[in-house]
Structures are given as C-alpha cells and as structure tokens.
PDB file of C-alpha atoms in Angstrom:
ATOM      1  CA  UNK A 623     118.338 141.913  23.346  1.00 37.00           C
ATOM      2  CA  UNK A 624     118.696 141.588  27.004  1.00 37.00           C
ATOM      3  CA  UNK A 625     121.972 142.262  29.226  1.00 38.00           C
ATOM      4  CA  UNK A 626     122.410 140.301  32.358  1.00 38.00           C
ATOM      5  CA  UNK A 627     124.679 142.728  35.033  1.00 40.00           C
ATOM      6  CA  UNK A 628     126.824 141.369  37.226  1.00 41.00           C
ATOM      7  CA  UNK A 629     124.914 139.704  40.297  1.00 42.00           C
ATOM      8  CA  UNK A 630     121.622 138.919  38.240  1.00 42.00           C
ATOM      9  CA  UNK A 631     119.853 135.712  38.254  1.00 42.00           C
ATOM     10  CA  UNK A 632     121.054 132.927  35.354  1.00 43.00           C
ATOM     11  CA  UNK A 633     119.801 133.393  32.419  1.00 41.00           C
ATOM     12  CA  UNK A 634     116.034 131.792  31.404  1.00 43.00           C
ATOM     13  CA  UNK A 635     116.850 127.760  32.126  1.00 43.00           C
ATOM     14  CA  UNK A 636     113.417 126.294  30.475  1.00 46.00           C
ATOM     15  CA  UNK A 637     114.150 126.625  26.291  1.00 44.00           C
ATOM     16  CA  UNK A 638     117.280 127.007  25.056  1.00 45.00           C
ATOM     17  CA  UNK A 639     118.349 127.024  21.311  1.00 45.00           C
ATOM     18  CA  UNK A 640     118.984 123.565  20.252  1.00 47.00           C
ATOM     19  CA  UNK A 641     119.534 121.448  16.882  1.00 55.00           C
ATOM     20  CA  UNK A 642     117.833 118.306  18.536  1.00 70.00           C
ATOM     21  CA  UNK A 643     115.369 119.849  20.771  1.00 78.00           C
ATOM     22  CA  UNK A 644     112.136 118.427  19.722  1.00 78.00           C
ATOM     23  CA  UNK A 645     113.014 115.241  21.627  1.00 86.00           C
ATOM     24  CA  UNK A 646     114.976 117.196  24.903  1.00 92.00           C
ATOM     25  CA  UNK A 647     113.154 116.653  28.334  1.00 94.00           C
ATOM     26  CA  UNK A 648     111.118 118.930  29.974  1.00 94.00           C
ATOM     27  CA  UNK A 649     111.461 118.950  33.552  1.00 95.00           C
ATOM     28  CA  UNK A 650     108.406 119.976  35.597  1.00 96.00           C
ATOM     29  CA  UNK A 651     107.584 123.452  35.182  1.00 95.00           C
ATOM     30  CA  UNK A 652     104.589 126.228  36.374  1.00 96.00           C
ATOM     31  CA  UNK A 653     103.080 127.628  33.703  1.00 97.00           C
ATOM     32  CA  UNK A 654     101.047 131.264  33.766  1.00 96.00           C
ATOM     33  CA  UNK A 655      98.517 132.334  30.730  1.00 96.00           C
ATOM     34  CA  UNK A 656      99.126 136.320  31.427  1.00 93.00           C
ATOM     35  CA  UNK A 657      97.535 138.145  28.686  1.00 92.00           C
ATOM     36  CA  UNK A 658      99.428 137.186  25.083  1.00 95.00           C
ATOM     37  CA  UNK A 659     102.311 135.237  26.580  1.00 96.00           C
ATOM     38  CA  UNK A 660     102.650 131.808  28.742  1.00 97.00           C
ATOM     39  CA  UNK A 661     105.161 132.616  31.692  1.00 95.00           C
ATOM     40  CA  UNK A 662     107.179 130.531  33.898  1.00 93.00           C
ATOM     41  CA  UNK A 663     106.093 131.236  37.780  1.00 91.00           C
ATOM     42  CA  UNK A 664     109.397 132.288  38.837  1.00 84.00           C
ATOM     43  CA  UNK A 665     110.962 135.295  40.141  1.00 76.00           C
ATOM     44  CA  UNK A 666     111.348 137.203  36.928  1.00 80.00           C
ATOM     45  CA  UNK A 667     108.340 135.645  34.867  1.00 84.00           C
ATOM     46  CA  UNK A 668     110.381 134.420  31.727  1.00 86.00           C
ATOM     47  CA  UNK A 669     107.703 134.657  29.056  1.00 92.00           C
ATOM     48  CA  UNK A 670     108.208 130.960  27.022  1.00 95.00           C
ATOM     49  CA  UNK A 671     105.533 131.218  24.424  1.00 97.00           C
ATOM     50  CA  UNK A 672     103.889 133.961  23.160  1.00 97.00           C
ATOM     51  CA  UNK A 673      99.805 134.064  21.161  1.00 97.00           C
ATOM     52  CA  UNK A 674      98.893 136.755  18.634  1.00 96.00           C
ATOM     53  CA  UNK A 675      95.686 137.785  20.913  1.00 93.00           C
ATOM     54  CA  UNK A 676      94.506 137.012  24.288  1.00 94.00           C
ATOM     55  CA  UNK A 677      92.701 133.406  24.455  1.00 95.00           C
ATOM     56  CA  UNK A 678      90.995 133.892  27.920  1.00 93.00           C
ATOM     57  CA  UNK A 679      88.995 137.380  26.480  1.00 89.00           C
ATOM     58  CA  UNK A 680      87.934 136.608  22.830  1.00 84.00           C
ATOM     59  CA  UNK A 681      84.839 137.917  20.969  1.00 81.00           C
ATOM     60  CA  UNK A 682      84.795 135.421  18.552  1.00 79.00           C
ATOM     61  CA  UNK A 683      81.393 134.009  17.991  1.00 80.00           C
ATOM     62  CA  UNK A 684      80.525 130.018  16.944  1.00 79.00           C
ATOM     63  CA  UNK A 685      79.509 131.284  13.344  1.00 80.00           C
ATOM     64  CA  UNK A 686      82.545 132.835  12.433  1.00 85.00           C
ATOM     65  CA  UNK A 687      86.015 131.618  11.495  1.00 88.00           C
ATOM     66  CA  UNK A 688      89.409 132.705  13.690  1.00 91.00           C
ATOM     67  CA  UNK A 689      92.857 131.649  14.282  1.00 94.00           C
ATOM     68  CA  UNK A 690      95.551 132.784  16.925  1.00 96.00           C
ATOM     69  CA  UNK A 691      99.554 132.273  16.666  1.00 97.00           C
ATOM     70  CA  UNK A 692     101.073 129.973  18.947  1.00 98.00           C
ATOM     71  CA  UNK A 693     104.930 130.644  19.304  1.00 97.00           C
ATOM     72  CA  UNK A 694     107.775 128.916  21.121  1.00 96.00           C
ATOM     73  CA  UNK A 695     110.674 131.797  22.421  1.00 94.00           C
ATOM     74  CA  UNK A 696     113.894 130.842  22.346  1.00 89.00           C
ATOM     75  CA  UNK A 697     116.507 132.267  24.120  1.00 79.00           C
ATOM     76  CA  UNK A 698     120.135 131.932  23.458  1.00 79.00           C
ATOM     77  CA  UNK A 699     122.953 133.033  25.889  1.00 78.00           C
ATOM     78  CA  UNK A 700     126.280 134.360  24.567  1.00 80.00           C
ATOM     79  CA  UNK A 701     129.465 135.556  26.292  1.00 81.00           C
ATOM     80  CA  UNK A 702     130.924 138.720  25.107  1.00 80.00           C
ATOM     81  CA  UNK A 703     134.486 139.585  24.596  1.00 81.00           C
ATOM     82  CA  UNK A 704     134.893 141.427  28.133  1.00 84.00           C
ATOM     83  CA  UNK A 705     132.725 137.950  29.713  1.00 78.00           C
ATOM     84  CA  UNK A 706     129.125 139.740  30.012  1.00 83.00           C
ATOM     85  CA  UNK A 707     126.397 136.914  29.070  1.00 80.00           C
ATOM     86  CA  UNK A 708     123.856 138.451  26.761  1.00 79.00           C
ATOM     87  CA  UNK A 709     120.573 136.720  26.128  1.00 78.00           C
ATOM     88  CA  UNK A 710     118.925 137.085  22.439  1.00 75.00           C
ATOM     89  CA  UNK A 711     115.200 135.637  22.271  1.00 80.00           C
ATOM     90  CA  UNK A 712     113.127 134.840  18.678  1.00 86.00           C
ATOM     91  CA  UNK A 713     109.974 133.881  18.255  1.00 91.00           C
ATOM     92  CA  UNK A 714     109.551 130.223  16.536  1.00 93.00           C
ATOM     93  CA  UNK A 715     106.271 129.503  15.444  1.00 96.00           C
ATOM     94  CA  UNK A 716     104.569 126.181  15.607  1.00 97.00           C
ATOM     95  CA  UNK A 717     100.991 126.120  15.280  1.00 97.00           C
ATOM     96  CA  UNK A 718      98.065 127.942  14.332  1.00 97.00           C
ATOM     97  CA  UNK A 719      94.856 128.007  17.382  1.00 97.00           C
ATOM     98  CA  UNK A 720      91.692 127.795  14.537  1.00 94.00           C
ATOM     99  CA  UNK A 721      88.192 127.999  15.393  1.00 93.00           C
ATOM    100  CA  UNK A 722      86.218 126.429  12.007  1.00 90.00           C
ATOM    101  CA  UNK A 723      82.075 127.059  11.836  1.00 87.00           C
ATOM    102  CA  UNK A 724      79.969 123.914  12.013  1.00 80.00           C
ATOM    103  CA  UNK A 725      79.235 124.411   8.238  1.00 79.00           C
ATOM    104  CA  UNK A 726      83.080 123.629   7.398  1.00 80.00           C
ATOM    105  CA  UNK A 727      84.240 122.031  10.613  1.00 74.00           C
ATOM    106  CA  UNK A 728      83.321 118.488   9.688  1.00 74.00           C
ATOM    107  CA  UNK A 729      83.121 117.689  13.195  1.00 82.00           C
ATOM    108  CA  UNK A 730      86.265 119.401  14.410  1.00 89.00           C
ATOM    109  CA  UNK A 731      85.802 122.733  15.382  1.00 91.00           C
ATOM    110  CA  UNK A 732      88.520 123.539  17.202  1.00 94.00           C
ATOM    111  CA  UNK A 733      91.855 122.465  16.008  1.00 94.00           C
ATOM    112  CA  UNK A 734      95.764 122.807  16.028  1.00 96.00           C
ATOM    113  CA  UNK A 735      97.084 123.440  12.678  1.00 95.00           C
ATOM    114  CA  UNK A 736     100.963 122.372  12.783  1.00 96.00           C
ATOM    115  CA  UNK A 737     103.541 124.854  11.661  1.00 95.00           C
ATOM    116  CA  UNK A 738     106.943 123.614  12.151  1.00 93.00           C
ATOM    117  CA  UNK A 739     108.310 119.787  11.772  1.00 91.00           C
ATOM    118  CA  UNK A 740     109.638 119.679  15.299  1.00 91.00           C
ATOM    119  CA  UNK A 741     105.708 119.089  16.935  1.00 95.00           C
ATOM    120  CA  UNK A 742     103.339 116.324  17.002  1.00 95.00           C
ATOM    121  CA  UNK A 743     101.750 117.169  14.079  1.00 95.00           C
ATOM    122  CA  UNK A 744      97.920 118.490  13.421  1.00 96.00           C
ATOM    123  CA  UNK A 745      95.358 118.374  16.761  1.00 96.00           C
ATOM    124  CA  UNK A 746      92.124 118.455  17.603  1.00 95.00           C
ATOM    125  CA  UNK A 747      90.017 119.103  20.310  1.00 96.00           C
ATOM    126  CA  UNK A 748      86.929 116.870  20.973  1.00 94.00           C
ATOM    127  CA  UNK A 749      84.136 116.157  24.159  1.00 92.00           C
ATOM    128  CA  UNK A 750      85.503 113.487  25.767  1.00 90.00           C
ATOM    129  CA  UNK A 751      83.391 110.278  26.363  1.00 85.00           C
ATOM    130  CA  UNK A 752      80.688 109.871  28.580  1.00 84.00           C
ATOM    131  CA  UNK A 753      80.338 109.595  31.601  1.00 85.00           C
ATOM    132  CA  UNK A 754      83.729 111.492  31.664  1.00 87.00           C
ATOM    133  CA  UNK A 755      83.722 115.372  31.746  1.00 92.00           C
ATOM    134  CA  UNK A 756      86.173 117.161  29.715  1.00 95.00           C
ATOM    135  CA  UNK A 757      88.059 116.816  26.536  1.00 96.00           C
ATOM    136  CA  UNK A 758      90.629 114.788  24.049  1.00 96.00           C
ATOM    137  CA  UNK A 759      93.212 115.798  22.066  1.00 97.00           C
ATOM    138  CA  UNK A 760      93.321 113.758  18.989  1.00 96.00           C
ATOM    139  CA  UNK A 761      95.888 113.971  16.485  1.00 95.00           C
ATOM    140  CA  UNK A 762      94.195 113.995  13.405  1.00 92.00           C
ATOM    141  CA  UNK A 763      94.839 113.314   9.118  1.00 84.00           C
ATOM    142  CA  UNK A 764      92.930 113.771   5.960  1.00 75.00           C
ATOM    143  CA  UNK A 765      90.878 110.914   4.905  1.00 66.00           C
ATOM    144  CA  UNK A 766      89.869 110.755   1.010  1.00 59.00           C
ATOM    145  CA  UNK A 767      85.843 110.215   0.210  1.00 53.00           C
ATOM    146  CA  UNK A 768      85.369 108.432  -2.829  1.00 53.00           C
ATOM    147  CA  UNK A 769      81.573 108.391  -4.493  1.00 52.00           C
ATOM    148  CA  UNK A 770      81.800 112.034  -6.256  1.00 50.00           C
ATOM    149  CA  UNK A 771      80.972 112.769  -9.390  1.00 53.00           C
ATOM    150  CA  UNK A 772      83.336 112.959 -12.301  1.00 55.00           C
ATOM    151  CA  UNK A 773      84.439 117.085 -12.127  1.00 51.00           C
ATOM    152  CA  UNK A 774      82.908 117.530  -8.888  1.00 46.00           C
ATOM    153  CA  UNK A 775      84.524 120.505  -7.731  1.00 48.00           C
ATOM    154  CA  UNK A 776      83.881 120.360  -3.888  1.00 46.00           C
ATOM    155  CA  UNK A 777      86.483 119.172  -0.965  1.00 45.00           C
ATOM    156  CA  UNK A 778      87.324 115.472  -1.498  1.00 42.00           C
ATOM    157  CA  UNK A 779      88.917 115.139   2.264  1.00 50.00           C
ATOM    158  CA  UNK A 780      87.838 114.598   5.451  1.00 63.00           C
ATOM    159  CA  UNK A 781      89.701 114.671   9.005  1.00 72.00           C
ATOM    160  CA  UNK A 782      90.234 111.371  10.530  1.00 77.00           C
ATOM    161  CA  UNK A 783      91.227 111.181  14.230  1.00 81.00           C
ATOM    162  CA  UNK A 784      94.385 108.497  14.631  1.00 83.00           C
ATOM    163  CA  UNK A 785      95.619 108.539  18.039  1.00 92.00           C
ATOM    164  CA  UNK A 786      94.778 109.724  21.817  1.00 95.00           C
ATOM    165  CA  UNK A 787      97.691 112.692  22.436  1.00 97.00           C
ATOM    166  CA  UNK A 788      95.955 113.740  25.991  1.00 97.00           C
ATOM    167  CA  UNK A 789      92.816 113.664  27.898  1.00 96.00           C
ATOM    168  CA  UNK A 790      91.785 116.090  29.986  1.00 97.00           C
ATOM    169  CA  UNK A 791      89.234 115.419  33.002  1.00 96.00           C
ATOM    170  CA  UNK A 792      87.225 117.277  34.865  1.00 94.00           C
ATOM    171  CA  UNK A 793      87.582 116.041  38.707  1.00 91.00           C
ATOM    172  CA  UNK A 794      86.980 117.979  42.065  1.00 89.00           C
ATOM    173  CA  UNK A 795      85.889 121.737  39.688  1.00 88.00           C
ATOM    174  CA  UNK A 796      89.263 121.203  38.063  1.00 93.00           C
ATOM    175  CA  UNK A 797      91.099 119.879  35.099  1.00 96.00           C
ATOM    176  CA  UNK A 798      93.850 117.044  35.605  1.00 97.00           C
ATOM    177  CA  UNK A 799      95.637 115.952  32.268  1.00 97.00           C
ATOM    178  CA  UNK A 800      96.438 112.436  31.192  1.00 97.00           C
ATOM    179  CA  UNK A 801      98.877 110.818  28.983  1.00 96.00           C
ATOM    180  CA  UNK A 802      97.523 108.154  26.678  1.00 95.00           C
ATOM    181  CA  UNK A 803      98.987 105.694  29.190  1.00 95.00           C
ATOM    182  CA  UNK A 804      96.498 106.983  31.636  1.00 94.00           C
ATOM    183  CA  UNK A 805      98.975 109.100  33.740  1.00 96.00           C
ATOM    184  CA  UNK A 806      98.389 112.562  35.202  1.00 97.00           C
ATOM    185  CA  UNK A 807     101.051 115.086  33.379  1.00 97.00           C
ATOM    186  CA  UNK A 808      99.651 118.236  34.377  1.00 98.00           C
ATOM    187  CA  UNK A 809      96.873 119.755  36.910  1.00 97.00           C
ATOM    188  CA  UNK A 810      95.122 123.322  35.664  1.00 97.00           C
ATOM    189  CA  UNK A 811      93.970 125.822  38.750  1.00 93.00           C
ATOM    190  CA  UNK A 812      94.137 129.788  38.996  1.00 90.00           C
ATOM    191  CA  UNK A 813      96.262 132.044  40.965  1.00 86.00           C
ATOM    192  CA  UNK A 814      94.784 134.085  43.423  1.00 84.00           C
ATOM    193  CA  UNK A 815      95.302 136.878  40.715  1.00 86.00           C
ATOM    194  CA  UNK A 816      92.638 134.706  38.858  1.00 87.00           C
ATOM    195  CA  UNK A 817      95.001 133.758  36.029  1.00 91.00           C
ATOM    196  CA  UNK A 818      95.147 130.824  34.598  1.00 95.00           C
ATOM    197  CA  UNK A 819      97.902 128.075  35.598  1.00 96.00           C
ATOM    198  CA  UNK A 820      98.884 124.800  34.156  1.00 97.00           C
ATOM    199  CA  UNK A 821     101.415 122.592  36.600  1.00 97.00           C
ATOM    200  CA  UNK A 822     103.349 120.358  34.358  1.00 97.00           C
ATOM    201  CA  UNK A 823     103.937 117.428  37.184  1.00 97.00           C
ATOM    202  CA  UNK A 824     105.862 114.934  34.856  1.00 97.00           C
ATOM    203  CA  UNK A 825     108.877 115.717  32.666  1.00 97.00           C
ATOM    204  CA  UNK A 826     108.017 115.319  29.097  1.00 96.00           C
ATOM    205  CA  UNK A 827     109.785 116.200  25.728  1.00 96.00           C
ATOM    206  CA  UNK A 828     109.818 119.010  24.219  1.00 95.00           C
ATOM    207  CA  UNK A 829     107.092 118.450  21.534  1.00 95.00           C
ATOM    208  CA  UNK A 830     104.775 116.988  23.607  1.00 97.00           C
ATOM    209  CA  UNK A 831     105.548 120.004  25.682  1.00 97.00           C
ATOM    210  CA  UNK A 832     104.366 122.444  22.823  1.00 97.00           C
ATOM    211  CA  UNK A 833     101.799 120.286  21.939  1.00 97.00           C
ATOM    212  CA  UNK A 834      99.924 120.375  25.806  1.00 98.00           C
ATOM    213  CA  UNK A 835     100.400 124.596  25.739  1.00 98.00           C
ATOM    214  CA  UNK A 836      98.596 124.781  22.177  1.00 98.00           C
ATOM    215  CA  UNK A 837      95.470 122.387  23.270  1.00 98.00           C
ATOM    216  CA  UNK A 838      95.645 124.328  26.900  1.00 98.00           C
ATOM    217  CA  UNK A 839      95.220 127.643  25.004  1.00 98.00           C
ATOM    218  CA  UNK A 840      92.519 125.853  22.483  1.00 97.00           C
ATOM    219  CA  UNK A 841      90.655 124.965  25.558  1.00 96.00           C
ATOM    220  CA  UNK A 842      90.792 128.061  27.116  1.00 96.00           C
ATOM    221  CA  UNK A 843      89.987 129.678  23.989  1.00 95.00           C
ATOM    222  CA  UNK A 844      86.901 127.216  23.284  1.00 94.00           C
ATOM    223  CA  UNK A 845      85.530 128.399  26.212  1.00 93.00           C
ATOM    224  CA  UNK A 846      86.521 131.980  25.996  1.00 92.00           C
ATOM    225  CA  UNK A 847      83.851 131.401  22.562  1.00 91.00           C
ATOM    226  CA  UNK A 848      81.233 129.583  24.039  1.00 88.00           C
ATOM    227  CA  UNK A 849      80.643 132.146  26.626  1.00 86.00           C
ATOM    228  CA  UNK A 850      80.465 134.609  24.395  1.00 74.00           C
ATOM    229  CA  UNK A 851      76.627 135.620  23.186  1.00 49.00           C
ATOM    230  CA  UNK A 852      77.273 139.057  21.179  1.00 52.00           C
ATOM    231  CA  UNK A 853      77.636 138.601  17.624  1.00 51.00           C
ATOM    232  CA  UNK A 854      80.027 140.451  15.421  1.00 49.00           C
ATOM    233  CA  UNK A 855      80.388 141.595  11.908  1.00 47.00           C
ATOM    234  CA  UNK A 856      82.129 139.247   9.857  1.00 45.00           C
ATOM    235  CA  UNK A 857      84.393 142.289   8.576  1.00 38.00           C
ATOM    236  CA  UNK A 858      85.848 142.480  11.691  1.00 43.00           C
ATOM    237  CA  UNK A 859      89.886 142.177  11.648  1.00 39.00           C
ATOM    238  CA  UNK A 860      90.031 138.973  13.775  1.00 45.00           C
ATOM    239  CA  UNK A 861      87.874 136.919  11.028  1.00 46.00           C
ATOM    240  CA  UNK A 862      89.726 135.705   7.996  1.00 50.00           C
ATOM    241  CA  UNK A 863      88.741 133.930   4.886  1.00 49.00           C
ATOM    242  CA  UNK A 864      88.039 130.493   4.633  1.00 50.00           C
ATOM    243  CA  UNK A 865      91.424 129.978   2.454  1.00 48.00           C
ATOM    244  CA  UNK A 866      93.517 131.168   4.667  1.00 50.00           C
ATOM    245  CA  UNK A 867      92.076 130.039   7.693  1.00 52.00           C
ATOM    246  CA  UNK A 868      91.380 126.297   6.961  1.00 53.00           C
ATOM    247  CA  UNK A 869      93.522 123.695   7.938  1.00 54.00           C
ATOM    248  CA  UNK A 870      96.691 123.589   5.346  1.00 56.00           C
ATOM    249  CA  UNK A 871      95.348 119.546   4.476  1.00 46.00           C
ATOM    250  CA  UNK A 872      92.409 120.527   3.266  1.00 46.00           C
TER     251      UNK A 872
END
C-alpha cells in the first residue's frame, strides 16, 4: 500500500475501482510495455496492467504450448482519519495470452482466452487480408461438427470467428490500429529507450481498452516466437499441459 505525502502528485487518474467500469471511457492515454507491466508515460510511470513474463523476450518455440497472465491494476484512493489519501492497488485478472501448436490450434494459434465478464469476450489473432500487412483481432466461439461416430471420443468443437474487434496495419514501418468502423484508435512506435509504445488516440471504453492491451501483448508476443529458432525441452516450466492450457470452450 502506497502513502501519498503532502505535496505529491494526485493519485494514479487512468483506472479507478468501479462497479460499472467495463463501459467507463477511456480518455487518450500513452502506453509503455516495460518488462512485465504496461505503464502510463507520465512522470511517475503508474504501472496499469501487469503479464506473468515478459512478451517482448520469450523462448517459446512454434511446437510448444504457453500462456501468459494479463491483469488489469486497480487502484483505489482512501482518506484517512487525520486526511492523508492512501492508494491500495490489486491485481484483476482478465485474460489468458495462449500460444496453441498447429496440431491443436485449428487455425488459431494465438489467442485471448477471457477471464472475467467485464471484457469482450474470447480473441484471436489472425494475418490480415491481402494486399494489407498486419493482423485482425477476431472475436471468436465454438462451433459444433456433426458427422462423428457414435462414442467418438475426440473434440466435437471448433472456433468460429464472429466479428472484426480491430485491425491492425502495417503503414510507413509502423502499426496504426483500426476500429471496425475503419477509424485509427491507436498508433504503435518505440521510445528512444527502444521500448515498446502504444498511443491510444481515441477515447474508448474500458473493455475495449483491455481488450487492445491483450492483442498488443499477443502481437508482440507472436513475434517475440517467431523470431525465436532455439528449441526447448518440453519440461521446461513455461510449457503446460494441453488441459490446462487450451482454451476453457474447448
């Protein structure tokens, strides 16, 4: 728990606790990717998410399955008896980063598992269409497949995609990102520290907020993968099994 003193800067504006807050505006914000959290670029770099590893620096390899945390921090301000604000902050997750093998992907590698019933729902990540460079985020639902056997034991589902959530183009070496109404929302460069940096250029609400940081850090982590050419061992600690890694639909 954090004390503020006397003469300090207000306390963290960007996410406050809130029984509606799914549907709150967003104001335009700069966003850092330092390390395990996702910053504002402010004085005092108020962390406002937080990952369970480091997206930009994985060792994952395509073969093998992985999943990262995504959490929301929320910070609540109280006044104290003598008048001193004191800020508490907790950790709220709301979705799961999972990287799925081509063998069990079924043509969605790279997906958002939802965690919490304040976002979007379940994402995925997908090429986006040509000519166009870049990606989609799809939302995405089972599907049944009829045509098995009677006692056939193996899945019965499949993902279907139902609705554009973003796009995000490649244009001029970087990324710009689109609403489904073909408006920019949000430009990705680097500092000069080379970290990663998403400017949010259109207020948006609060899920939809969550629900561009998760497919930014699914991005960033698909590529972190792609680039990287040393195998592991499948023992490693950052590999899970298939039960609990797979999406919780399936």
């Amino acid at each position: 728990m954090a004390t503020l003193a006397d003469g300090d800067e207000s306390p963290p504006p960007y996410i406050t606790g809130s029984h509606n807050e799914a549907e709150e505006v967003v104001q335009p914000v700069i966003l850092i990717l330092t390390g395990y959290f996702i910053r504002a670029q402010s004085a005092d770099g108020t962390p406002l998410y937080e990952l369970s590893r480091d997206v930009r620096h994985s060792s994952t390899s395509e073969a093998q399955l992985a999943q990262v945390s995504l959490g929301r921090l929320i910070h609540n301000v109280r006044v104290t008896a003598n008048g001193t604000p004191r800020t508490s902050q907790r950790n709220r997750h709301i979705f799961e980063l999972k990287h799925l093998p081509s063998v069990i992907s079924t043509g969605y590698p790279y997906c958002l598992d939802s965690v919490s019933r304040s976002t979007v729902g379940n994402l995925a990540l997908k090429s986006a269409s040509f000519p166009r460079q870049g990606f989609k985020i799809v939302k995405i639902k089972p599907e049944k497949e009829d045509g098995f056997p009677k006692g056939y034991r193996a899945r019965r589902e499949s993902l279907k995609e139902s609705e554009l959530m973003f796009e995000i183009l490649k244009k001029s070496g970087r990324y710009e990102w689109m609403s489904p109404e073909g408006n920019r929302i949000a430009v990705e460069d680097e500092t000069e520290e080379d970290q990663a940096r998403l400017i949010v250029t259109a207020p948006v609400t609060r899920k939809t907020m969550d629900a561009m940081i998760g497919s930014w850090c699914l991005r960033i982590w698909r590529d972190s993968i792609k680039s990287t050419n040393e195998p592991r061992s499948p023992l490693r600690s950052e590999v899970r099994s298939g039960r609990e890694i797979l999406p919780r639909f399936w």
